[in-house]
PDB file of C-alpha atoms in Angstrom:
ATOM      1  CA  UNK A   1       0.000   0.000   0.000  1.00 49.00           C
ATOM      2  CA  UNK A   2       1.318   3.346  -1.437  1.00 47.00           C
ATOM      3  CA  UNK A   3       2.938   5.936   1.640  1.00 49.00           C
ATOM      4  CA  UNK A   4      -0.655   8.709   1.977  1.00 50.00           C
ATOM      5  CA  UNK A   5       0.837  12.471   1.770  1.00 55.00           C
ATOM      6  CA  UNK A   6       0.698  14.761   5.386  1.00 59.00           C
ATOM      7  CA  UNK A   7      -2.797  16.003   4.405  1.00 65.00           C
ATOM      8  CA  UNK A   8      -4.842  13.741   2.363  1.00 79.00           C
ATOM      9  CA  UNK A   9      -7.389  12.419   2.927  1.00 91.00           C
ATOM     10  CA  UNK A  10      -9.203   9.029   2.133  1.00 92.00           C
ATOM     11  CA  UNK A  11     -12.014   8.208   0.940  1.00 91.00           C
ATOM     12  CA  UNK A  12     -13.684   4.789  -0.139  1.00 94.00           C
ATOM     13  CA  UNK A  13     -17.022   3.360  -0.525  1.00 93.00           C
ATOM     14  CA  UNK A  14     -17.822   0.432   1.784  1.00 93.00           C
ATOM     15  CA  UNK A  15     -17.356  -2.227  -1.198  1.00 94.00           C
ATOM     16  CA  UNK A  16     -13.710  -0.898  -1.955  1.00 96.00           C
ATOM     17  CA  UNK A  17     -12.681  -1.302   1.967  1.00 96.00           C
ATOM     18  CA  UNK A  18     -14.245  -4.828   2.118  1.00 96.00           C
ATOM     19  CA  UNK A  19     -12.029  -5.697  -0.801  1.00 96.00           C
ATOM     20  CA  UNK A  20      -8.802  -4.129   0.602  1.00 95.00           C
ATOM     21  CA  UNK A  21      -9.550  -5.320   4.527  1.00 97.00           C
ATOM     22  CA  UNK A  22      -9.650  -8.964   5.683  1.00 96.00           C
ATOM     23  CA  UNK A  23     -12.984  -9.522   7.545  1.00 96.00           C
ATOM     24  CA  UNK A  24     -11.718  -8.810  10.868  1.00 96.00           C
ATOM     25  CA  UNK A  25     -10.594  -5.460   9.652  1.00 97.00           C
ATOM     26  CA  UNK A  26     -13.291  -4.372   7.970  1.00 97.00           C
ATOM     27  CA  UNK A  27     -15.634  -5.266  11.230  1.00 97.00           C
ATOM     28  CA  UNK A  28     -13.068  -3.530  13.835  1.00 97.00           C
ATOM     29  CA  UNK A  29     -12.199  -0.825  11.603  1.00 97.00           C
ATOM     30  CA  UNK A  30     -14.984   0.287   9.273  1.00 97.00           C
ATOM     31  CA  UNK A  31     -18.054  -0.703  11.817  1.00 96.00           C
ATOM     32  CA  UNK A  32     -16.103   0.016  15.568  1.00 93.00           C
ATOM     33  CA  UNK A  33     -15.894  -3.876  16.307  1.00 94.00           C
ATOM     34  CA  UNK A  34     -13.435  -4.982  18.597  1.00 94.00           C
ATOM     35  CA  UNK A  35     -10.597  -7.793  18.848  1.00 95.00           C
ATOM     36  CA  UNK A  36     -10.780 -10.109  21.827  1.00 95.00           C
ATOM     37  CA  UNK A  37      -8.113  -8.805  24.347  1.00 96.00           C
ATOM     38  CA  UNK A  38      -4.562 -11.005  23.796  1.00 96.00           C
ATOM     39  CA  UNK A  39      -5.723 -12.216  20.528  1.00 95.00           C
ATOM     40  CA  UNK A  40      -3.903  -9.401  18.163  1.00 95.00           C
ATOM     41  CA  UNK A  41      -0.407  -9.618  16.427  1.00 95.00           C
ATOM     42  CA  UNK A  42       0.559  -6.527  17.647  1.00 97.00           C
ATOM     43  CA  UNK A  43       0.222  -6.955  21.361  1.00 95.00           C
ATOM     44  CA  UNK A  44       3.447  -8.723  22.219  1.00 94.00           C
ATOM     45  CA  UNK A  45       5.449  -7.157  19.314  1.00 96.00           C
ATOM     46  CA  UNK A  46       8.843  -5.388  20.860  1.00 95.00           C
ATOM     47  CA  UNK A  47      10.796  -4.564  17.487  1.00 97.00           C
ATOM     48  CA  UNK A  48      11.643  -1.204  16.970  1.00 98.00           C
ATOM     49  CA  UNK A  49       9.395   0.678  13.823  1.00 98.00           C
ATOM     50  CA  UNK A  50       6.621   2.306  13.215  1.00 98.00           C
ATOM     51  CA  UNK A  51       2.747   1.727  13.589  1.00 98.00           C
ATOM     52  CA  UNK A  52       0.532   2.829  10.309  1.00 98.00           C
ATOM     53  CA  UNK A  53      -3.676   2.310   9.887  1.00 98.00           C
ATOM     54  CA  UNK A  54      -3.598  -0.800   8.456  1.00 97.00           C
ATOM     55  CA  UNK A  55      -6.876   0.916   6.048  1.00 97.00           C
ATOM     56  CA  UNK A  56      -4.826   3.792   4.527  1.00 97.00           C
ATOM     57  CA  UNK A  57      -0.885   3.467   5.650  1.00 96.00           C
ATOM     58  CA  UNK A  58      -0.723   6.375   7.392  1.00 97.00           C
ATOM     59  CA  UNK A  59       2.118   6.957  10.504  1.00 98.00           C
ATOM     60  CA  UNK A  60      -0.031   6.642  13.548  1.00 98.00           C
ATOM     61  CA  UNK A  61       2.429   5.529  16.167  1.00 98.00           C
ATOM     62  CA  UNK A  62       6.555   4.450  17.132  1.00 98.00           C
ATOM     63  CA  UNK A  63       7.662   1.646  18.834  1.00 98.00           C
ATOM     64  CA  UNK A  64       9.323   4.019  21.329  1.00 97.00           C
ATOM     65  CA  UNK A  65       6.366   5.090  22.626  1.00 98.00           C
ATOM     66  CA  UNK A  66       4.377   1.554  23.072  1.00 97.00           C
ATOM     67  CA  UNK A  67       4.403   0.207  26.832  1.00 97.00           C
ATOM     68  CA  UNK A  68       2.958  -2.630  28.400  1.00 95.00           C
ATOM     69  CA  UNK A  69      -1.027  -1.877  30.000  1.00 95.00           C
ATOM     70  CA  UNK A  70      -1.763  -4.974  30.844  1.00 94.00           C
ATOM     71  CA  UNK A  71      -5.096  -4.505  29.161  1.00 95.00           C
ATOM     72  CA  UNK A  72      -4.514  -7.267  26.210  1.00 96.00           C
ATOM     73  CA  UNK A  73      -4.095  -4.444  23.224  1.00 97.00           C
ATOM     74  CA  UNK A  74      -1.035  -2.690  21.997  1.00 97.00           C
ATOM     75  CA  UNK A  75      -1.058   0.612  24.052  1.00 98.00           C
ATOM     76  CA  UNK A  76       0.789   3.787  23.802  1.00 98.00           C
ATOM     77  CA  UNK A  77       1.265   6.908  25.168  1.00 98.00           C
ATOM     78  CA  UNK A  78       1.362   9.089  22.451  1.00 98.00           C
ATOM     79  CA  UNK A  79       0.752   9.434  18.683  1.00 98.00           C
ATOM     80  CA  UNK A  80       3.273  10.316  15.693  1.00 97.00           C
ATOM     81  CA  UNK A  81       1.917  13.624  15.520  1.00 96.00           C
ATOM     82  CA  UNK A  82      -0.828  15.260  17.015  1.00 92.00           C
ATOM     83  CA  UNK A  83      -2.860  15.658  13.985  1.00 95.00           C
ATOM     84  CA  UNK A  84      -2.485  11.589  13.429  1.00 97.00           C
ATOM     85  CA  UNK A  85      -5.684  11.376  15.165  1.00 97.00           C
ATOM     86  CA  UNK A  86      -8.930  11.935  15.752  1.00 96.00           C
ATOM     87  CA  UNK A  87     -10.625  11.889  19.274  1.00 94.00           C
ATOM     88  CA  UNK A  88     -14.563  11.173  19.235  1.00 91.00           C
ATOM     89  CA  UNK A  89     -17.010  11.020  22.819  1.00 87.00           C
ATOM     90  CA  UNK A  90     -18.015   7.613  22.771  1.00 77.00           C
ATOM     91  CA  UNK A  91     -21.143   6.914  24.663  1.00 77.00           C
ATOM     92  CA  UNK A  92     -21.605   3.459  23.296  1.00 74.00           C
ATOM     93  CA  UNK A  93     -22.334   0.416  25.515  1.00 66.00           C
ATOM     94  CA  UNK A  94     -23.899   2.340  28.776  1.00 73.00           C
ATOM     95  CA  UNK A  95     -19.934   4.203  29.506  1.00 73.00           C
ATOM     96  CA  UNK A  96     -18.219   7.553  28.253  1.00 81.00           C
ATOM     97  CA  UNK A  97     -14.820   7.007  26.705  1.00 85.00           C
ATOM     98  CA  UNK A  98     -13.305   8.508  24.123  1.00 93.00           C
ATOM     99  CA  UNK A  99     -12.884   6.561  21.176  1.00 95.00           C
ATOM    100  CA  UNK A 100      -9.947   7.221  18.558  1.00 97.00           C
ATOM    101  CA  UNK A 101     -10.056   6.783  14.563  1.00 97.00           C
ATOM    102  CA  UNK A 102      -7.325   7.602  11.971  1.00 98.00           C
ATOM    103  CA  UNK A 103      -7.207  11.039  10.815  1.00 97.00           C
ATOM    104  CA  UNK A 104      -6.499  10.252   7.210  1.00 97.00           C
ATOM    105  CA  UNK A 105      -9.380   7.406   6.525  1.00 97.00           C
ATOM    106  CA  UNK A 106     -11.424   7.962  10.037  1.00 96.00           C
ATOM    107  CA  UNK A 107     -11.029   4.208  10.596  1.00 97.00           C
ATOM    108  CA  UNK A 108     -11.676   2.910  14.238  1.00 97.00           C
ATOM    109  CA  UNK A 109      -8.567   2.383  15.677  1.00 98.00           C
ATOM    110  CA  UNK A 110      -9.767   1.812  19.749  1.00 96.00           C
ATOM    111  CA  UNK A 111      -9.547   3.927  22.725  1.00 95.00           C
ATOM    112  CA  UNK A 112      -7.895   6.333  24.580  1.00 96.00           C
ATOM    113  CA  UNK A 113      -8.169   6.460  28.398  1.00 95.00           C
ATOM    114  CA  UNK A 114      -6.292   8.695  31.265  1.00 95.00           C
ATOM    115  CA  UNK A 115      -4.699   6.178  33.029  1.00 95.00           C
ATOM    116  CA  UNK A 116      -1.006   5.831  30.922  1.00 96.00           C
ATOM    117  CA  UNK A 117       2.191   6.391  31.682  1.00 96.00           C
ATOM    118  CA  UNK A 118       3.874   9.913  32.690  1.00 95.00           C
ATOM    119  CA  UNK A 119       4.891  12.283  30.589  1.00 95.00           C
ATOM    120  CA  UNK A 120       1.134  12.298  29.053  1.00 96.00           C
ATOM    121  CA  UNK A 121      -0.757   9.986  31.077  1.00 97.00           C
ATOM    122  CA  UNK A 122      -2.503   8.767  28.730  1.00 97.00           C
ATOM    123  CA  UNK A 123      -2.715   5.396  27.310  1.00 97.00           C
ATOM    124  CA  UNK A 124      -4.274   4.927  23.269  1.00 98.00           C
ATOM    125  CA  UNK A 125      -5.601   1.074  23.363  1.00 97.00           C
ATOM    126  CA  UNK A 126      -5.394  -0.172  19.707  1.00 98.00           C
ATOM    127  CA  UNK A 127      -6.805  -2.809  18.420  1.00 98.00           C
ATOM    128  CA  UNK A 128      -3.998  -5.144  16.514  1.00 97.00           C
ATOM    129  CA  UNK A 129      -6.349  -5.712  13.760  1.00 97.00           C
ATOM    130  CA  UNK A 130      -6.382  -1.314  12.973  1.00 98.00           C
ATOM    131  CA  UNK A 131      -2.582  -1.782  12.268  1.00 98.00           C
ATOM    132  CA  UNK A 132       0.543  -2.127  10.290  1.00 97.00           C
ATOM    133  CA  UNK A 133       3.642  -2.339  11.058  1.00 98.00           C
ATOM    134  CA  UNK A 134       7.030  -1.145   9.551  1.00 97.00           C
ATOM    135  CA  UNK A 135       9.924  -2.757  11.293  1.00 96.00           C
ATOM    136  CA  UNK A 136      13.005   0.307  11.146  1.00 92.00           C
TER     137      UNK A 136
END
């Protein structure tokens, strides 16, 4: 999948992302499903690189700023960039939290909750199945 430029957006129909996206992608990203906690790729990985949306390519997250939660999903304390994401009130499922997409394709990417690791104390739960990864 081609590198997206700082900017651009993307835009699909739902037929062309249920071509490009395995089944569990499509459901996690494209309708807000979730992975089972432990069950993702992603969770245990420790290489050093870079996390894209696994929908569009785009730079989402680094390896340097992954940590261990606990909670079954890779989870970081903070994006690439700022403008990476997109934070959404979630009042899904009888609780508030504050759900997270990509910026470039608004796919569902997981959660972000206050209770990360120091210097932003925040900690971005993504579901395995929302990314890529570039080993560097």
């Amino acid at each position: 999948m081609a590198e997206v430029t700082k900017g651009e957006k993307v835009h699909k129909t739902e037929a062309e992302w249920r071509e490009l996206l395995t089944p569990e992608q499509f459901h996690v990203m494209r309708e807000g499903g979730t992975e089972r906690p432990f069950t993702g790729i992603l969770v245990n990985n420790h290489e050093d690189g870079v996390y894209h949306c696994g929908a569009c390519n785009a730079p989402l997250f680094t390896s340097d700023k992954k940590f261990e939660s606990g909670s079954g999903w890779p989870s970081f304390w903070n994006p690439v960039s700022p403008d990476a994401i997109v934070s959404i009130e979630d009042n899904s499922l009888g609780m508030r939290r504050v759900e997270v997409q990509c910026a470039t394709c608004g796919a569902h990417l997981g959660h972000v909750f206050p209770d990360g690791p120091k210097p932003t104390g925040l900690r971005y739960c993504i579901n395995s199945a929302s990314l890529g990864f570039e080993k560097q």
